[in-house]
Coordinates of N, CA and C in Angstrom, one line a residue:
X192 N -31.3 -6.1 17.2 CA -30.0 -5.4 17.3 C -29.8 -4.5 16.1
X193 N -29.2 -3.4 16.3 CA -28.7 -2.4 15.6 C -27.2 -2.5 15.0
X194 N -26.9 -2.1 13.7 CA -25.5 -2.5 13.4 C -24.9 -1.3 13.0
X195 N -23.6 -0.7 13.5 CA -23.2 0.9 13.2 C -21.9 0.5 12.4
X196 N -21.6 0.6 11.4 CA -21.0 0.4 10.7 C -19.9 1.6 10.4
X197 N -18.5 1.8 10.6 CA -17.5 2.9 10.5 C -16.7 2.5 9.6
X198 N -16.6 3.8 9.1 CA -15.0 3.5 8.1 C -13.9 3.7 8.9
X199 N -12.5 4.0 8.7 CA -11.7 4.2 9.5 C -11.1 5.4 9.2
X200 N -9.8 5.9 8.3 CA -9.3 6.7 7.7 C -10.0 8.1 7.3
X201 N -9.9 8.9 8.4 CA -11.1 10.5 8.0 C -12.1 9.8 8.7
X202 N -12.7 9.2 9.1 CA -13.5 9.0 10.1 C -13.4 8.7 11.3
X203 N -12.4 8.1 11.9 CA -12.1 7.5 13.2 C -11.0 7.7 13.8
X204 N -9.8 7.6 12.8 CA -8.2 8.0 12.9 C -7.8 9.1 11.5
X205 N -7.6 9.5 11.7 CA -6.7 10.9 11.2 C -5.3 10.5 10.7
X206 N -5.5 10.1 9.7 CA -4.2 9.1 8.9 C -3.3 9.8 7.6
X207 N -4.1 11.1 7.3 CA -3.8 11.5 6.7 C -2.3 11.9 6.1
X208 N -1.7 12.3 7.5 CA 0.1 12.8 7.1 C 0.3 11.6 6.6
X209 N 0.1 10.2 7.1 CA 0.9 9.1 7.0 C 0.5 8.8 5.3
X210 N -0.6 8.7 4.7 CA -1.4 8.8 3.4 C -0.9 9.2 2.9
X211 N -0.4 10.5 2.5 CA -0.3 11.6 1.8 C 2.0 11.3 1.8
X212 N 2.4 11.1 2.9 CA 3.5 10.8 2.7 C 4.0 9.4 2.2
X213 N 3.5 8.9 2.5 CA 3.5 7.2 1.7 C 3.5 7.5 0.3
X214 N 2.6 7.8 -0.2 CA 2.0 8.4 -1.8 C 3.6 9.2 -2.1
X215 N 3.9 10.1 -1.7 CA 4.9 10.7 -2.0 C 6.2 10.1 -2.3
X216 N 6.6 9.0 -1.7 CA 7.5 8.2 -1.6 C 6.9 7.1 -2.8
X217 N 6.2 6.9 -2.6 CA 5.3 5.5 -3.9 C 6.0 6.4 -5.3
X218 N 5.5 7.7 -5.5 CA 5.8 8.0 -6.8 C 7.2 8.5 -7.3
X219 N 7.8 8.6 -6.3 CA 9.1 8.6 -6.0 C 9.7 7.4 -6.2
X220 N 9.3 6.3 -5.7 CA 10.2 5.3 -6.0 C 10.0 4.8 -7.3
X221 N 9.4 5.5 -8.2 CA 8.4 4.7 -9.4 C 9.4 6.1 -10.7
X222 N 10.3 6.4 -9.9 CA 10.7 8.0 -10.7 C 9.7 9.3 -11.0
X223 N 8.6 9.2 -10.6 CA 7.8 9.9 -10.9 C 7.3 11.5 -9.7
X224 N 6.8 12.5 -10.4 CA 6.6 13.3 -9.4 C 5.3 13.4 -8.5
X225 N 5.4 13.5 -7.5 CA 4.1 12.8 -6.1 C 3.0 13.9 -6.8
X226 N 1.6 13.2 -6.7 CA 0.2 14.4 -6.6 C 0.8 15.1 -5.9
X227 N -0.2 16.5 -6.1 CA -0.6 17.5 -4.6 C -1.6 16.5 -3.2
X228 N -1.3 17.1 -2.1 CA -1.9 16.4 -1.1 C -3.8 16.3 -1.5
X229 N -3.5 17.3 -1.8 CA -5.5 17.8 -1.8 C -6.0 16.2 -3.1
X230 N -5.4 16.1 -3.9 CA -6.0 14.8 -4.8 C -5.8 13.1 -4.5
X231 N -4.7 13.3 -3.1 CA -3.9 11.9 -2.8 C -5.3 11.9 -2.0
X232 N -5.7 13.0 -0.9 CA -7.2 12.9 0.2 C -8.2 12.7 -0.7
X233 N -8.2 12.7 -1.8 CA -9.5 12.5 -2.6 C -9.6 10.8 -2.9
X234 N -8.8 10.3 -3.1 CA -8.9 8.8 -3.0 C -8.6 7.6 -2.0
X235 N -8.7 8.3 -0.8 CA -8.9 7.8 0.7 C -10.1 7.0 0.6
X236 N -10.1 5.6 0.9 CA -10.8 4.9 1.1 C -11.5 3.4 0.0
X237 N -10.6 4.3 -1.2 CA -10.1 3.0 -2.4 C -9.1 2.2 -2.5
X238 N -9.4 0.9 -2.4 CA -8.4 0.2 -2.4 C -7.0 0.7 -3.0
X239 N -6.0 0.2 -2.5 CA -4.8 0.8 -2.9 C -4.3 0.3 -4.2
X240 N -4.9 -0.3 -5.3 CA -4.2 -0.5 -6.8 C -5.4 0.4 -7.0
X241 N -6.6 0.9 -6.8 CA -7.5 1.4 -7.5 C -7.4 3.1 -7.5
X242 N -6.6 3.2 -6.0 CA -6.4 4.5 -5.6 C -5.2 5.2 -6.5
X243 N -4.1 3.8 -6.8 CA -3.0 4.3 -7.7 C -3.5 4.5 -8.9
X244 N -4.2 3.8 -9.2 CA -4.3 4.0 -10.7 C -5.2 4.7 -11.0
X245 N -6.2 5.5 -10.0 CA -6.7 6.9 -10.2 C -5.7 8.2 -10.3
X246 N -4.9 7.8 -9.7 CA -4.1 9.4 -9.4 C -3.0 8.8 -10.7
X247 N -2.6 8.1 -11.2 CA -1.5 7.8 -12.2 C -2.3 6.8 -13.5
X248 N -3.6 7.4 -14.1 CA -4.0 6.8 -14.8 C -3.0 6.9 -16.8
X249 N -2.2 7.6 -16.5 CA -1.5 7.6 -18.0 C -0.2 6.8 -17.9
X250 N -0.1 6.2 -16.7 CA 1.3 5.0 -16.4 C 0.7 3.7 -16.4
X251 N 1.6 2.5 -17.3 CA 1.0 1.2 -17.5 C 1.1 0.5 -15.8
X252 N 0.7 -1.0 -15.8 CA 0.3 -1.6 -14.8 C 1.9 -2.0 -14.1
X253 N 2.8 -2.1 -14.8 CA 3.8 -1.8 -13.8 C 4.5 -1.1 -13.6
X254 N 4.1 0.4 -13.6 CA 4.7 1.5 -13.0 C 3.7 1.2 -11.8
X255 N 2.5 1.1 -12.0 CA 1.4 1.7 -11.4 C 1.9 0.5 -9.8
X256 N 2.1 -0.6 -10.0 CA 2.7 -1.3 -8.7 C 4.3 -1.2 -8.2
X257 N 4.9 -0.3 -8.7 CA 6.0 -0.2 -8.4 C 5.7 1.1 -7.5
X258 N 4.2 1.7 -7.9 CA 4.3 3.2 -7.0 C 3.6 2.3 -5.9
X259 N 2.8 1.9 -6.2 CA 1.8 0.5 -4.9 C 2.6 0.2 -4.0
X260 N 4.1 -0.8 -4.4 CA 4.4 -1.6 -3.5 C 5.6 -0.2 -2.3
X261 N 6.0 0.8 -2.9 CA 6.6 2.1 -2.5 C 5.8 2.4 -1.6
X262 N 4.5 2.7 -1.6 CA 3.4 3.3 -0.8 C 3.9 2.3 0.6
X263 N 3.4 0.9 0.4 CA 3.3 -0.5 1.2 C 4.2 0.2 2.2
X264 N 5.6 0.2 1.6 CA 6.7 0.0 2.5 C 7.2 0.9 3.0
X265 N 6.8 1.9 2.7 CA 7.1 3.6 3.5 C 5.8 3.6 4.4
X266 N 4.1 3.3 4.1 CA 3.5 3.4 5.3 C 3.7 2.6 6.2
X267 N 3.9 1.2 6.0 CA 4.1 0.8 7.2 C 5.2 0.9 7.9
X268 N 6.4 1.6 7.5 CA 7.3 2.2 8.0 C 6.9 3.2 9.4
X269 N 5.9 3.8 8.9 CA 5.4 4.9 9.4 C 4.4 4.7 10.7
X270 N 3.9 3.9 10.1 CA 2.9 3.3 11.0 C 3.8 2.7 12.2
X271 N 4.4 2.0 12.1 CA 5.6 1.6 13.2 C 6.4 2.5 13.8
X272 N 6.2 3.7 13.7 CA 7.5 4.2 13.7 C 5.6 5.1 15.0
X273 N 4.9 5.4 14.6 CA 3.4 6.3 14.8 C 2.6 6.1 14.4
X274 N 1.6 5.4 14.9 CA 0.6 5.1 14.1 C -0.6 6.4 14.6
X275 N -1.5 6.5 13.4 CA -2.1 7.3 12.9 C -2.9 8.1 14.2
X276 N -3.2 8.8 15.2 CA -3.9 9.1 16.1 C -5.5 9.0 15.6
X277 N -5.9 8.9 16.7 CA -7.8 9.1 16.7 C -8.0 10.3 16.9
X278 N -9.5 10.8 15.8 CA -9.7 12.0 16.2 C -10.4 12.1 17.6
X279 N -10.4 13.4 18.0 CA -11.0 13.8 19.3 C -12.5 13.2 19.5
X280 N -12.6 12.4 20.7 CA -14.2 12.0 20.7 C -14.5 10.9 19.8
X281 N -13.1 10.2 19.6 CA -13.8 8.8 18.7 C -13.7 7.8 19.6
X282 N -12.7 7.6 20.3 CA -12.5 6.4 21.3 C -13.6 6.4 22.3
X283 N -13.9 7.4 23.1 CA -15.4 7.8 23.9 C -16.5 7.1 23.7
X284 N -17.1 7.7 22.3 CA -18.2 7.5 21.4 C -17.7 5.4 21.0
X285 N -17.2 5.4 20.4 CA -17.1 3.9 20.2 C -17.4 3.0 21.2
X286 N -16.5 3.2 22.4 CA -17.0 2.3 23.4 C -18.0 2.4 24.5
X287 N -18.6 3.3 24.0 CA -20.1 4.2 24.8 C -21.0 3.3 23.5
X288 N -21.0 3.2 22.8 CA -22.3 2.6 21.3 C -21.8 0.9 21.9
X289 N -20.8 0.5 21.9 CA -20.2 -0.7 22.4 C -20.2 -1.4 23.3
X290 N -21.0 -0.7 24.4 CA -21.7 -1.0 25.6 C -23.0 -1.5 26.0
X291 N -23.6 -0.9 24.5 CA -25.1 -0.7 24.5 C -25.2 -2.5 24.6
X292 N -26.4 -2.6 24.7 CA -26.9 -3.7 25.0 C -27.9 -4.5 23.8
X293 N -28.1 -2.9 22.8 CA -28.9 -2.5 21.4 C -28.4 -2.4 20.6
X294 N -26.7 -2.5 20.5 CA -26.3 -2.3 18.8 C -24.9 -3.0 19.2
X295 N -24.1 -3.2 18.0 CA -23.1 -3.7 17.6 C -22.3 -2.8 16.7
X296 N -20.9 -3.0 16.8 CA -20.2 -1.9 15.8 C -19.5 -3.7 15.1
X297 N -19.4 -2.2 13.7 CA -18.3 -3.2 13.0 C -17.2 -1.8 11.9
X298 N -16.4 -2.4 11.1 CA -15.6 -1.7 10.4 C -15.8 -2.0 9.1
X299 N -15.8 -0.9 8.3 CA -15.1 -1.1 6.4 C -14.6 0.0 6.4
X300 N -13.4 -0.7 5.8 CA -12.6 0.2 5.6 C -11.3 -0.6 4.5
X301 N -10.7 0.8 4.0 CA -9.8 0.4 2.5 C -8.5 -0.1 2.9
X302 N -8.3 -0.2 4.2 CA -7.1 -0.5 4.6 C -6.7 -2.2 4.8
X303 N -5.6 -2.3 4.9 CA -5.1 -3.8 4.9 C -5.6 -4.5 6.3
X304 N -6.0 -5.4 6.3 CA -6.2 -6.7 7.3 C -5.0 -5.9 8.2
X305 N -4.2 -6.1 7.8 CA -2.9 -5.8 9.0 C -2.6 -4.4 9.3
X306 N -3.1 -3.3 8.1 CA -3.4 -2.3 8.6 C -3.9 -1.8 9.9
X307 N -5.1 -2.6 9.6 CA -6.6 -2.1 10.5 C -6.1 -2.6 12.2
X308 N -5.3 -4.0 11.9 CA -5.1 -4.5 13.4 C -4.0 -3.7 14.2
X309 N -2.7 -3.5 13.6 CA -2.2 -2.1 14.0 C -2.9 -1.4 14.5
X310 N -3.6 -0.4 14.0 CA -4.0 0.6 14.2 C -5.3 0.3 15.7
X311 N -6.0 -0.9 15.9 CA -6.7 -1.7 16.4 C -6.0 -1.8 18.1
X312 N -4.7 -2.4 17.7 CA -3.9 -3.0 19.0 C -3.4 -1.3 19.3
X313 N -2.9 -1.0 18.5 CA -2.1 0.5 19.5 C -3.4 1.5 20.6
X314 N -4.3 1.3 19.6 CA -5.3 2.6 20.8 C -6.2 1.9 21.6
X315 N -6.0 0.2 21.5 CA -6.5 -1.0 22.8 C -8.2 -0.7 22.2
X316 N -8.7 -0.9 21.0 CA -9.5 -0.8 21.0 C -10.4 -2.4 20.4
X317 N -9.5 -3.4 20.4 CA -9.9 -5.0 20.8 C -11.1 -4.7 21.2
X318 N -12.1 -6.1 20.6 CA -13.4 -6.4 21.1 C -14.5 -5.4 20.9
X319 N -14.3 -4.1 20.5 CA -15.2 -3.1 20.3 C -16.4 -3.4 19.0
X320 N -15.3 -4.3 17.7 CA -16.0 -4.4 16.6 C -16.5 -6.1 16.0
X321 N -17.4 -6.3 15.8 CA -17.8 -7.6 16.1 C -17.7 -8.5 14.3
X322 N -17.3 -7.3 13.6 CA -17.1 -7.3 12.4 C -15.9 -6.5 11.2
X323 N -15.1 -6.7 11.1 CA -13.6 -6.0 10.7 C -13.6 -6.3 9.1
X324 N -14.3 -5.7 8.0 CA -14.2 -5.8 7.3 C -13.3 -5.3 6.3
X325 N -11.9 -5.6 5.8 CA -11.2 -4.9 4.6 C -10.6 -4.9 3.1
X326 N -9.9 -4.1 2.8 CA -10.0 -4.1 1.5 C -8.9 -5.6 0.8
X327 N -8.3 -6.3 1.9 CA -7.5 -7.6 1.7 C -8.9 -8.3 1.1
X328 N -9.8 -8.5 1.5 CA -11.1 -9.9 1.0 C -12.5 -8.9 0.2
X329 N -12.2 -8.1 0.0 CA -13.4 -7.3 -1.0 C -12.8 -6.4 -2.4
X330 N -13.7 -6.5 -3.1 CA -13.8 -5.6 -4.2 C -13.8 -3.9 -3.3
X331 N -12.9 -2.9 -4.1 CA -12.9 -1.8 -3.7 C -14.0 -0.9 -3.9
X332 N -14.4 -0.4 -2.5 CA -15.5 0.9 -2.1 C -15.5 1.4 -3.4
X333 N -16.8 1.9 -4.1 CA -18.2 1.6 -3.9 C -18.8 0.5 -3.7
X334 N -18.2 -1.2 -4.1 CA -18.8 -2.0 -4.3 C -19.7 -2.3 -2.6
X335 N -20.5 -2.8 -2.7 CA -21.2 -3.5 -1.3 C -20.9 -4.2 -0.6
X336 N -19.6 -4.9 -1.1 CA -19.6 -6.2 -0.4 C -18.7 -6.7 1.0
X337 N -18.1 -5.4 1.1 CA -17.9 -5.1 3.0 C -19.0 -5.1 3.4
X338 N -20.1 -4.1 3.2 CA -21.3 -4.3 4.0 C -21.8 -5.1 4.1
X339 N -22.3 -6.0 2.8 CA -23.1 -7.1 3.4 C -22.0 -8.5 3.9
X340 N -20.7 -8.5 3.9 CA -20.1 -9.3 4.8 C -20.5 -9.1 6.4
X341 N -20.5 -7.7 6.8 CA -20.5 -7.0 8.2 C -22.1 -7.5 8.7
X342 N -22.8 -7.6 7.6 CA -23.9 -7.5 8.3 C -24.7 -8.9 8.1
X343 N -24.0 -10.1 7.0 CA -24.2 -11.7 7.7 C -23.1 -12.1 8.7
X344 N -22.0 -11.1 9.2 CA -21.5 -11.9 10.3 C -21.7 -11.4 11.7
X345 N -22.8 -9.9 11.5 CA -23.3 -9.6 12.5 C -24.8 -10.7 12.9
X346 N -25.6 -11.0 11.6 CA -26.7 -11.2 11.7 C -27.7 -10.4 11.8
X347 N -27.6 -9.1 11.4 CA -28.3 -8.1 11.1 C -28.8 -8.2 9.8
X348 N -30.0 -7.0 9.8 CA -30.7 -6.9 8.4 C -30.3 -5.6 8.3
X349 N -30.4 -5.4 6.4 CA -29.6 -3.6 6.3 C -30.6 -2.9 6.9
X350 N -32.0 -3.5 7.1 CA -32.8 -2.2 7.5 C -32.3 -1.4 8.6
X351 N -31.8 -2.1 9.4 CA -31.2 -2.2 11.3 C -29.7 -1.6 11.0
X352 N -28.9 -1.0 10.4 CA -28.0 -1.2 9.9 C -27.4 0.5 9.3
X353 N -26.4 0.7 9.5 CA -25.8 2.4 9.1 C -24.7 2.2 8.8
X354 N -23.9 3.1 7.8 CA -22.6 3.2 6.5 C -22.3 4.4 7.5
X355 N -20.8 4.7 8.4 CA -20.9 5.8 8.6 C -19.7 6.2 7.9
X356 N -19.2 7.3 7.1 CA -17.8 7.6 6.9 C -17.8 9.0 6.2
X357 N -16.6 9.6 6.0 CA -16.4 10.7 5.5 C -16.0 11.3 3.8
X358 N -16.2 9.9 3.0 CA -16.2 10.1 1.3 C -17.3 9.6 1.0
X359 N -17.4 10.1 -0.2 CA -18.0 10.0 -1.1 C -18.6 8.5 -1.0
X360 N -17.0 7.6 -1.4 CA -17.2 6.5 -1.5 C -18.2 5.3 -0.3
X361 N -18.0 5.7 0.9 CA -18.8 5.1 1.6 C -20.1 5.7 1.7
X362 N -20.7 6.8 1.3 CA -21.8 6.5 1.2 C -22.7 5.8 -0.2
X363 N -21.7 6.0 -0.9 CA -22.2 5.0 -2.5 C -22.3 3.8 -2.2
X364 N -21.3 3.1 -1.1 CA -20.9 1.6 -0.6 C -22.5 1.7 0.4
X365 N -22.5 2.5 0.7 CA -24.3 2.2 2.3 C -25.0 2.4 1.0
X366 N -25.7 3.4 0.1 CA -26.7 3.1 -0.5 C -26.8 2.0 -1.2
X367 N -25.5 1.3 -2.3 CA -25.8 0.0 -2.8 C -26.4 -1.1 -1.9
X368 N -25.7 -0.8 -0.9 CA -26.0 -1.8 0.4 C -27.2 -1.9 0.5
X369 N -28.2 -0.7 0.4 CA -29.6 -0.6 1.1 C -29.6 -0.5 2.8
X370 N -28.2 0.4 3.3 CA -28.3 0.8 4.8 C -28.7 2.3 4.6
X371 N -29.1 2.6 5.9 CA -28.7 4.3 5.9 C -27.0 4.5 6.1
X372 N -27.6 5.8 5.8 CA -26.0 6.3 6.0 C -25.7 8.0 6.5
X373 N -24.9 7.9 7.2 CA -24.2 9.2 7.6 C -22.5 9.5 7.7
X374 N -23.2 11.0 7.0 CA -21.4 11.5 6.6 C -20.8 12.4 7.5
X375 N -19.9 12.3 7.4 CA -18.8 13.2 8.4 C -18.1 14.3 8.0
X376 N -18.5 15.4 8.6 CA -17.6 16.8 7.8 C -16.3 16.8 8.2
X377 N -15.9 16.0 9.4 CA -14.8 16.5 9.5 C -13.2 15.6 9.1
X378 N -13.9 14.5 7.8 CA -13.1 14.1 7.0 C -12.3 14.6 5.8
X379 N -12.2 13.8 4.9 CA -10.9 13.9 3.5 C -12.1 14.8 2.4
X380 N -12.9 14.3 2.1 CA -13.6 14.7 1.2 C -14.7 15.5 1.6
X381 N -15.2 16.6 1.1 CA -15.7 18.4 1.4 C -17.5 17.6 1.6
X382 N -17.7 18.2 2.5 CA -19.1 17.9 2.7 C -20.0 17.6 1.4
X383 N -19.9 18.6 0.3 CA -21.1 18.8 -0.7 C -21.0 17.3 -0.8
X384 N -20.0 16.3 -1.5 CA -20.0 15.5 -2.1 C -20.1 14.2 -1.4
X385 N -20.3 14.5 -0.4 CA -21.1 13.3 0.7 C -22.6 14.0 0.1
X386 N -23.0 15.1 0.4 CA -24.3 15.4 0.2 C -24.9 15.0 -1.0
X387 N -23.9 15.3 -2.2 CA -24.4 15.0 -3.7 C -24.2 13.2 -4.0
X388 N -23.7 12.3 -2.6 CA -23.7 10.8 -3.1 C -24.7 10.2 -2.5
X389 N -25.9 11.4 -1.4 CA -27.1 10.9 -0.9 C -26.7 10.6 0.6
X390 N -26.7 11.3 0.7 CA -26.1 10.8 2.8 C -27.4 10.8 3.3
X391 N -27.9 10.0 4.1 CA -29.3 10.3 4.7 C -28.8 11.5 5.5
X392 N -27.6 11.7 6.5 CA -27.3 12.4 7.4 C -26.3 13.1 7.3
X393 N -26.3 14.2 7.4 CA -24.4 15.1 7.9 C -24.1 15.2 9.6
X394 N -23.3 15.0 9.8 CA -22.9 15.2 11.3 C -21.4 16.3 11.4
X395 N -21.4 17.0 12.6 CA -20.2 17.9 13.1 C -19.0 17.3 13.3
X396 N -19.5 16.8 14.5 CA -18.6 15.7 15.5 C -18.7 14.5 16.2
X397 N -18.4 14.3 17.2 CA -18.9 12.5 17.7 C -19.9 12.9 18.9
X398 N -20.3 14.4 19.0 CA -21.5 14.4 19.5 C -22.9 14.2 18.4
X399 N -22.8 15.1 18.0 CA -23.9 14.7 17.1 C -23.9 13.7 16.1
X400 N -23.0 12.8 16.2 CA -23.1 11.3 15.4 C -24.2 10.3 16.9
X401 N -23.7 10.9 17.9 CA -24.4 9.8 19.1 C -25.8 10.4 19.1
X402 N -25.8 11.2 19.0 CA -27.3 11.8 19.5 C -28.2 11.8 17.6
X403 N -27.5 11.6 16.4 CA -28.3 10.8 15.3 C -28.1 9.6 15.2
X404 N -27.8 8.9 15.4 CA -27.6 7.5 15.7 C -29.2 7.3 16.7
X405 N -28.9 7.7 17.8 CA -30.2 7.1 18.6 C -31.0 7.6 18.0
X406 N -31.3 9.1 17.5 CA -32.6 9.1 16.6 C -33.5 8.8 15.5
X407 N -31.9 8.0 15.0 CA -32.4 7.3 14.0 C -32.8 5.9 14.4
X408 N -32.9 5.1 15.4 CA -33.3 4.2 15.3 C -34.3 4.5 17.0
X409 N -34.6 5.5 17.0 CA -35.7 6.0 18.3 C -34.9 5.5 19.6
X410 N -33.7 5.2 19.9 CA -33.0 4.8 21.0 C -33.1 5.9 22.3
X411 N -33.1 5.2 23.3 CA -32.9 6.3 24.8 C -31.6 6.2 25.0
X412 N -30.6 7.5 25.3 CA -29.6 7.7 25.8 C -28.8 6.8 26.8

């Protein structure tokens, strides 16, 4: 068995307004003035105390959770109110790999346990991932240890095994791992720097993620 491992956020679902306006409201509630959007997308996919305290590293540890717990309660606001859409060609491609008889999907991703199931239950995509890994029970991306949870509760080996996402940080999370990995251009973070964190692969769209996918592990269509 083969294990395809996705991020969520710029890879899957297109979360961004909700991201970037949550953040806005966090530093707001904290009195403070919100980043520009372009540096809030740059820390998509780090845990949420690691992500604050990148973008507000000259504020002590309780400003820095008062912009945290702000974020919490304006996205999930949001998320209830709309949750995040999928991009074009992700729902297709998922349950087409999900069918296979040769691989297994699972998830890492920075978002909350309850995040991920929201977002999970609204686009009926139950049962697709045999492994839901998040940032509630791990050390935040780069560390490994989503992946190698995903891949002793798949029962996979990393050789058999792929990091797919659209930062930086997930492909530093597949290399530590010792999976391959492929990046996504049409995420948060600018191609080079998927390129410059070692991507074995770049991909367009969710065509050519299916058609490197099977070539990387010699699969028939």
């Amino acid at each position: 068995m083969k294990l395809a491992i996705f991020d969520v956020d710029g890879t899957i679902s297109d979360s961004q307004n909700h991201i970037t306006h949550a953040m806005t409201i966090g530093f707001e509630a904290a009195g403070l003035p919100a980043p520009p959007a372009s540096a809030v997308l740059q820390i998509v996919g780090l845990s949420l105390p690691l992500a604050v305290a990148r973008l507000a590293p000259e504020h002590d540890a309780e400003t820095q959770a008062r912009i945290v717990e702000g974020y919490k309660q304006s996205y999930k606001t949001a998320r209830a109110a709309s949750p995040a859409p999928l991009y074009p060609g992700a729902e297709a491609l998922l349950r087409k790999l999900a069918a296979r008889d040769d691989m297994l999907l699972a998830v890492a991703t920075g978002k909350s346990r309850r995040g991920l199931r929201a977002l999970i239950e609204y686009h009926g995509l139950e049962g697709l991932f045999v492994s839901q890994q998040t940032a509630d029970d791990h050390p935040s991306k780069p560390h490994p240890s989503m992946i190698g949870a995903a891949l002793s509760e798949a029962g996979v080996d990393a050789r058999d095994a792929v990091m797919i996402g659209d930062t930086s940080f997930d492909i530093e999370m597949g290399r530590s791992a010792g999976v391959a990995t492929i990046g996504v251009r049409w995420g948060y973070h600018a191609p080079h720097l998927l390129e410059a964190a070692g991507a074995h692969q770049m991909v367009d769209d969710f065509d050519a993620l299916e058609t490197t996918l099977l070539d990387l592990w010699e699969m028939s269509a």
